XYZ file of C-alpha atoms in Angstrom:
410
model
C -42.635 -13.838 -8.899
C -41.371 -10.673 -7.243
C -43.652 -7.663 -7.308
C -41.121 -5.076 -6.069
C -39.239 -4.637 -9.337
C -39.378 -1.202 -10.982
C -38.439 0.069 -14.416
C -35.875 2.847 -14.764
C -35.148 4.703 -17.960
C -31.446 5.011 -18.825
C -30.077 8.265 -20.161
C -29.583 8.006 -23.916
C -26.942 9.905 -25.851
C -27.123 10.677 -29.575
C -23.718 11.139 -31.237
C -23.671 12.614 -34.753
C -20.656 12.636 -37.074
C -19.331 15.166 -39.551
C -19.243 14.684 -43.305
C -20.866 17.500 -45.290
C -23.683 16.326 -47.559
C -23.275 12.814 -46.138
C -25.227 14.142 -43.147
C -28.479 13.285 -44.933
C -27.750 9.686 -43.933
C -28.067 10.662 -40.251
C -31.546 12.030 -40.883
C -32.615 8.750 -42.486
C -31.488 6.840 -39.401
C -33.301 9.277 -37.123
C -36.508 8.941 -39.136
C -36.554 5.211 -38.493
C -35.732 5.627 -34.804
C -38.375 8.275 -34.237
C -41.136 6.801 -36.386
C -40.772 3.011 -36.325
C -39.644 1.962 -32.849
C -42.328 0.861 -30.391
C -40.609 2.338 -27.306
C -40.196 6.032 -26.371
C -37.033 7.419 -27.956
C -35.988 10.385 -25.852
C -32.435 11.677 -26.326
C -31.097 13.092 -23.061
C -27.720 14.164 -24.436
C -26.924 15.189 -28.027
C -23.419 15.826 -29.347
C -22.374 16.594 -32.895
C -19.550 17.792 -35.078
C -19.649 19.610 -38.423
C -22.875 18.655 -40.224
C -23.666 16.533 -37.165
C -23.728 19.781 -35.177
C -26.303 21.213 -37.581
C -28.491 18.094 -37.514
C -28.039 17.882 -33.744
C -29.133 21.511 -33.327
C -32.389 20.780 -35.124
C -33.031 17.643 -33.073
C -32.215 19.468 -29.816
C -34.408 22.446 -30.738
C -37.388 20.217 -31.592
C -37.030 17.638 -28.809
C -40.629 18.347 -27.818
C -41.758 17.028 -31.246
C -40.050 13.633 -31.474
C -42.472 12.020 -33.913
C -42.269 14.741 -36.558
C -38.832 16.288 -36.178
C -36.866 13.897 -38.408
C -39.449 14.120 -41.198
C -39.303 17.923 -41.041
C -35.499 17.871 -41.032
C -35.546 15.577 -44.084
C -37.641 18.213 -45.847
C -34.991 20.842 -45.063
C -32.366 18.607 -46.652
C -34.483 17.851 -49.718
C -35.091 21.573 -50.311
C -31.373 22.341 -50.696
C -30.054 23.108 -54.170
C -26.468 22.421 -55.141
C -26.016 25.653 -57.109
C -27.296 27.678 -54.166
C -25.045 25.997 -51.611
C -21.955 26.397 -53.814
C -22.141 29.804 -55.392
C -18.882 30.161 -57.279
C -18.962 32.808 -59.964
C -16.938 35.766 -61.166
C -16.766 37.310 -57.701
C -15.186 34.156 -56.260
C -12.744 33.943 -59.193
C -11.784 37.593 -58.706
C -11.098 37.140 -54.997
C -9.376 33.738 -55.343
C -5.834 35.148 -54.850
C -7.006 36.874 -51.671
C -8.464 33.651 -50.275
C -5.462 31.511 -51.200
C -2.710 33.948 -50.259
C -4.366 36.183 -47.663
C -3.889 39.419 -49.591
C -6.114 42.309 -48.502
C -8.555 40.042 -46.693
C -10.861 41.922 -44.298
C -10.323 40.946 -40.695
C -13.369 39.470 -38.937
C -14.522 42.112 -36.499
C -17.686 40.799 -34.877
C -19.250 37.640 -33.443
C -20.444 35.537 -36.362
C -18.357 37.274 -39.027
C -16.491 35.096 -41.530
C -13.069 35.039 -43.137
C -11.937 33.476 -46.422
C -13.579 30.572 -48.229
C -13.805 29.626 -51.895
C -17.605 29.633 -52.069
C -20.257 32.093 -51.022
C -21.864 30.647 -47.846
C -24.939 32.901 -47.928
C -27.479 30.196 -48.770
C -26.200 27.637 -46.259
C -25.987 30.308 -43.570
C -29.613 31.252 -44.256
C -30.708 27.607 -43.942
C -28.950 27.224 -40.595
C -30.155 30.542 -39.196
C -33.737 30.428 -40.454
C -34.762 26.756 -40.621
C -33.564 25.765 -37.129
C -35.774 27.129 -34.293
C -32.849 28.139 -32.075
C -34.921 29.260 -29.095
C -36.201 25.680 -28.846
C -32.881 24.437 -27.428
C -33.209 26.539 -24.278
C -36.950 25.806 -24.069
C -36.418 22.046 -24.222
C -33.634 22.189 -21.646
C -35.859 24.242 -19.347
C -38.843 21.895 -19.699
C -36.758 18.737 -19.221
C -37.042 17.369 -22.771
C -33.243 17.470 -23.037
C -30.365 17.453 -20.534
C -27.428 18.712 -22.583
C -26.319 19.610 -26.108
C -22.721 20.035 -27.287
C -20.948 20.775 -30.566
C -17.253 20.718 -31.434
C -15.227 23.194 -33.483
C -11.518 23.619 -34.183
C -9.931 26.877 -33.011
C -7.932 28.117 -35.981
C -4.819 29.657 -34.457
C -3.897 26.797 -32.092
C -5.722 23.877 -33.728
C -7.426 22.972 -30.444
C -10.816 21.308 -30.217
C -13.415 23.436 -28.443
C -16.568 21.805 -27.077
C -19.410 24.303 -26.809
C -21.844 22.939 -24.223
C -25.373 24.022 -23.303
C -26.733 22.177 -20.295
C -29.836 22.039 -18.134
C -27.774 21.592 -14.954
C -26.521 24.581 -13.010
C -22.934 23.485 -13.605
C -21.129 21.046 -15.837
C -20.031 17.676 -14.445
C -16.324 17.226 -13.609
C -14.548 17.252 -16.946
C -10.856 16.481 -17.234
C -9.774 18.473 -20.269
C -7.428 16.585 -22.521
C -4.460 18.241 -24.157
C -5.625 20.251 -27.138
C -9.220 20.530 -25.917
C -11.243 23.300 -24.272
C -14.723 23.192 -22.753
C -16.896 26.301 -23.083
C -20.315 26.525 -21.507
C -22.550 28.785 -23.584
C -25.923 29.160 -25.262
C -25.358 27.453 -28.611
C -26.315 29.564 -31.617
C -26.135 29.421 -35.390
C -22.581 30.825 -35.227
C -21.330 27.834 -33.211
C -22.797 25.369 -35.716
C -21.584 27.277 -38.761
C -18.116 27.304 -37.179
C -18.322 23.558 -36.535
C -19.252 22.934 -40.196
C -16.752 25.325 -41.826
C -14.675 22.970 -44.006
C -11.305 24.761 -44.310
C -10.663 26.666 -47.555
C -14.039 25.629 -49.015
C -16.162 27.523 -46.460
C -15.043 30.615 -44.561
C -13.854 30.393 -40.980
C -16.314 31.808 -38.438
C -15.552 34.197 -35.596
C -17.127 33.292 -32.236
C -16.290 35.753 -29.494
C -12.648 36.744 -29.877
C -11.572 33.555 -31.674
C -11.931 32.097 -35.151
C -13.046 28.519 -35.767
C -13.234 25.949 -38.544
C -14.665 22.459 -38.945
C -14.827 20.425 -35.722
C -14.326 17.201 -37.669
C -10.636 17.931 -38.135
C -9.917 16.878 -34.550
C -13.100 15.228 -33.277
C -15.430 13.918 -35.941
C -17.626 11.765 -33.706
C -17.807 13.247 -30.172
C -18.442 10.147 -28.070
C -16.524 11.128 -24.930
C -18.438 14.422 -24.421
C -21.720 12.496 -24.509
C -20.465 10.184 -21.754
C -19.167 13.050 -19.620
C -22.548 14.772 -19.916
C -24.283 11.750 -18.422
C -25.248 9.396 -21.243
C -25.495 5.768 -20.099
C -26.315 4.342 -23.524
C -25.274 5.651 -26.924
C -26.735 5.741 -30.404
C -23.793 6.603 -32.649
C -24.324 7.384 -36.318
C -21.212 7.105 -38.482
C -20.810 8.374 -42.033
C -17.952 6.214 -43.283
C -18.490 2.889 -44.995
C -16.274 0.170 -43.570
C -15.824 -2.665 -46.038
C -16.239 -6.049 -44.330
C -12.891 -7.894 -44.362
C -12.679 -10.951 -46.569
C -10.117 -13.649 -45.852
C -7.453 -13.837 -48.548
C -8.931 -10.991 -50.554
C -6.435 -9.226 -52.821
C -6.692 -5.878 -54.581
C -7.073 -6.760 -58.255
C -8.105 -3.437 -59.771
C -5.699 -0.504 -59.549
C -7.023 2.754 -58.154
C -6.209 5.666 -60.412
C -5.980 9.257 -59.182
C -6.798 11.145 -62.369
C -6.865 14.765 -61.206
C -6.543 17.099 -58.261
C -10.277 17.057 -57.492
C -10.306 13.276 -57.192
C -7.323 13.452 -54.849
C -8.993 16.241 -52.852
C -11.817 13.838 -52.059
C -9.307 11.284 -50.811
C -7.632 14.027 -48.766
C -10.954 14.880 -47.122
C -11.324 11.217 -46.207
C -7.902 11.313 -44.579
C -8.568 14.576 -42.728
C -11.909 13.346 -41.436
C -10.604 9.861 -40.627
C -12.040 9.259 -37.219
C -11.068 7.140 -34.253
C -14.717 6.099 -33.951
C -14.105 2.348 -34.031
C -11.157 2.691 -31.648
C -13.378 4.608 -29.197
C -16.099 1.970 -29.420
C -13.557 -0.827 -28.980
C -12.289 0.926 -25.845
C -15.828 1.037 -24.472
C -16.252 -2.687 -25.129
C -12.973 -3.491 -23.392
C -14.044 -1.441 -20.369
C -17.412 -3.216 -20.321
C -15.665 -6.606 -20.364
C -13.298 -5.529 -17.575
C -16.186 -4.317 -15.410
C -18.146 -7.533 -15.950
C -15.126 -9.644 -14.977
C -14.352 -7.442 -11.979
C -17.900 -7.559 -10.652
C -17.970 -11.349 -11.037
C -14.685 -11.684 -9.156
C -14.880 -8.923 -6.543
C -18.515 -7.941 -6.113
C -20.976 -5.286 -7.305
C -18.946 -2.339 -5.969
C -15.924 -3.160 -8.148
C -16.436 -0.164 -10.483
C -16.470 2.347 -7.617
C -13.474 0.763 -5.911
C -11.290 0.626 -8.997
C -12.260 4.165 -10.053
C -11.234 5.497 -6.636
C -7.737 4.059 -7.095
C -7.019 5.869 -10.384
C -5.482 9.354 -9.931
C -7.414 12.041 -11.760
C -10.451 9.867 -12.391
C -13.416 12.238 -12.013
C -16.298 9.768 -12.355
C -16.763 6.038 -11.748
C -16.581 3.561 -14.597
C -19.938 2.413 -15.965
C -21.103 -0.224 -18.367
C -22.066 1.618 -21.570
C -24.392 0.062 -24.120
C -23.801 1.318 -27.655
C -25.458 0.877 -31.023
C -23.521 2.028 -34.067
C -25.416 2.620 -37.295
C -23.180 3.277 -40.277
C -23.546 2.973 -44.062
C -23.897 -0.534 -45.457
C -22.769 0.818 -48.827
C -19.935 3.140 -49.812
C -21.483 6.624 -49.962
C -18.825 7.685 -52.478
C -20.235 5.080 -54.884
C -23.734 6.523 -54.435
C -22.399 9.978 -55.323
C -20.688 8.499 -58.404
C -23.943 6.820 -59.464
C -25.965 10.019 -59.101
C -23.534 12.055 -61.182
C -23.261 9.342 -63.839
C -27.036 8.913 -64.089
C -28.104 12.558 -63.901
C -25.031 14.357 -65.210
C -25.977 17.072 -62.704
C -27.776 18.558 -65.688
C -29.916 20.761 -63.440
C -26.836 22.723 -62.410
C -24.636 25.037 -64.445
C -22.138 26.302 -61.875
C -18.380 25.835 -61.835
C -18.417 23.305 -58.972
C -20.950 21.103 -60.791
C -18.720 21.099 -63.878
C -15.731 20.102 -61.747
C -17.573 17.191 -60.169
C -18.892 15.973 -63.521
C -15.325 15.523 -64.737
C -14.365 12.993 -62.075
C -16.596 10.046 -63.162
C -15.565 10.673 -66.764
C -11.851 10.374 -65.972
C -11.685 7.986 -63.029
C -11.322 4.240 -63.349
C -12.945 3.716 -59.960
C -16.680 3.935 -59.324
C -16.283 6.430 -56.478
C -16.540 10.169 -56.026
C -15.415 10.995 -52.512
C -15.378 14.740 -53.068
C -18.947 14.755 -54.379
C -20.076 12.594 -51.458
C -19.209 15.507 -49.143
C -20.436 18.300 -51.425
C -23.463 17.000 -53.331
C -26.437 18.821 -51.789
C -28.693 17.442 -54.513
C -32.212 16.124 -53.969
C -31.629 12.792 -55.736
C -28.451 12.154 -53.747
C -30.040 13.307 -50.474
C -33.032 11.029 -50.966
C -30.801 8.018 -51.608
C -28.900 8.695 -48.394
C -32.152 9.163 -46.469
C -33.339 5.785 -47.753
C -30.006 4.113 -46.953
C -29.994 5.464 -43.392
C -33.589 4.333 -42.879
C -32.804 0.828 -44.193
C -29.622 0.480 -42.127
C -31.504 1.456 -38.970
C -34.254 -1.012 -39.849
C -31.622 -3.749 -40.101
C -30.782 -3.065 -36.444
C -34.377 -2.802 -35.237
C -34.040 -5.216 -32.317
C -30.824 -3.628 -31.041
C -32.373 -0.178 -31.241
C -35.477 -1.321 -29.365
C -33.246 -2.769 -26.638
C -31.185 0.426 -26.463
C -34.196 2.568 -25.580
C -35.962 -0.048 -23.434
C -36.114 0.704 -19.697
C -34.104 -1.426 -17.303
C -35.487 -3.464 -14.434
C -34.108 -2.935 -10.936
C -34.915 -3.011 -7.270
C -36.615 0.034 -5.800
C -34.319 2.250 -3.794
């Protein structure tokens, strides 16, 4: 047996998706990863969009506390109250024409100022600003607990995706910007994450520098490519959309009824946030298969040789291991169950009354709109449990993802 083999630790990327209140599911997955795996679970690169940017900020800022961070983040989620997140009273009714038609709206004048929005974002802004230890991001980058953190937002006037990147390295790696995308190196703050999570119309747009931004999920809901550019060699991707397993010969037997505008708004959010996640992962698998075949046919330097022949290619192709954890149950059904069972009786606001109407009128056991909006402890806890269980179901794959690789010493 050879004695000159060494273990090397691959760089792991964590990719977090957008989806409003569905983000509690991500925290459940992270709790299992941090607390139940037997191998060290360092994340070298973290990227997130929308609520994934907020969760990612907390994980990046507490990278020096891997065993406790997910449990503490779960507590933040459980402490949220629906009526506080969605304050919609007389003041919002009075200003509704201004928000919808732009009449007499104040222009955002400073970094972090907001514009428009149907609900008062004060509570959610306070959670993001006060419960995330923002200085910890720079501290963890400086001390080597993290290599890079990036969040995406959509620039409002042009509709372009902006990646805000904070990195330990002196400069960013070569990054070929795609059409409709900008890369901005900066110290990421609460403003960047609030901009990334600003669902259009519902939450106000956020001014960062001289530009105004809304939800990053509109153009890039699951930022896989940025994680790869920033050096990740393996990826843990957490999705927030349930994908029903296909059944041969299955036919739709029950008609789906769209009873009111709120029900359809939930379906519209699904369409807006429809992500190319599975297409991106399929592309990675095809590249992995091509590299394996090329190395078998032409030798171990095949990746470098083929990369050198592609104009504009800024980095060599690499085999990328990925683990995708996504809901094993439709989250919209969980939201429907919670509203049906609890009646949201703890809440008296306008938004709660709107959401209560959907299960009463719909002939489908789903509430897509509530699944994005329901910052309720019962709902949050069910998503935490689902994320934990779905990660547990992939225990062996997760262990292998974080396990060091064996190689010859250089």
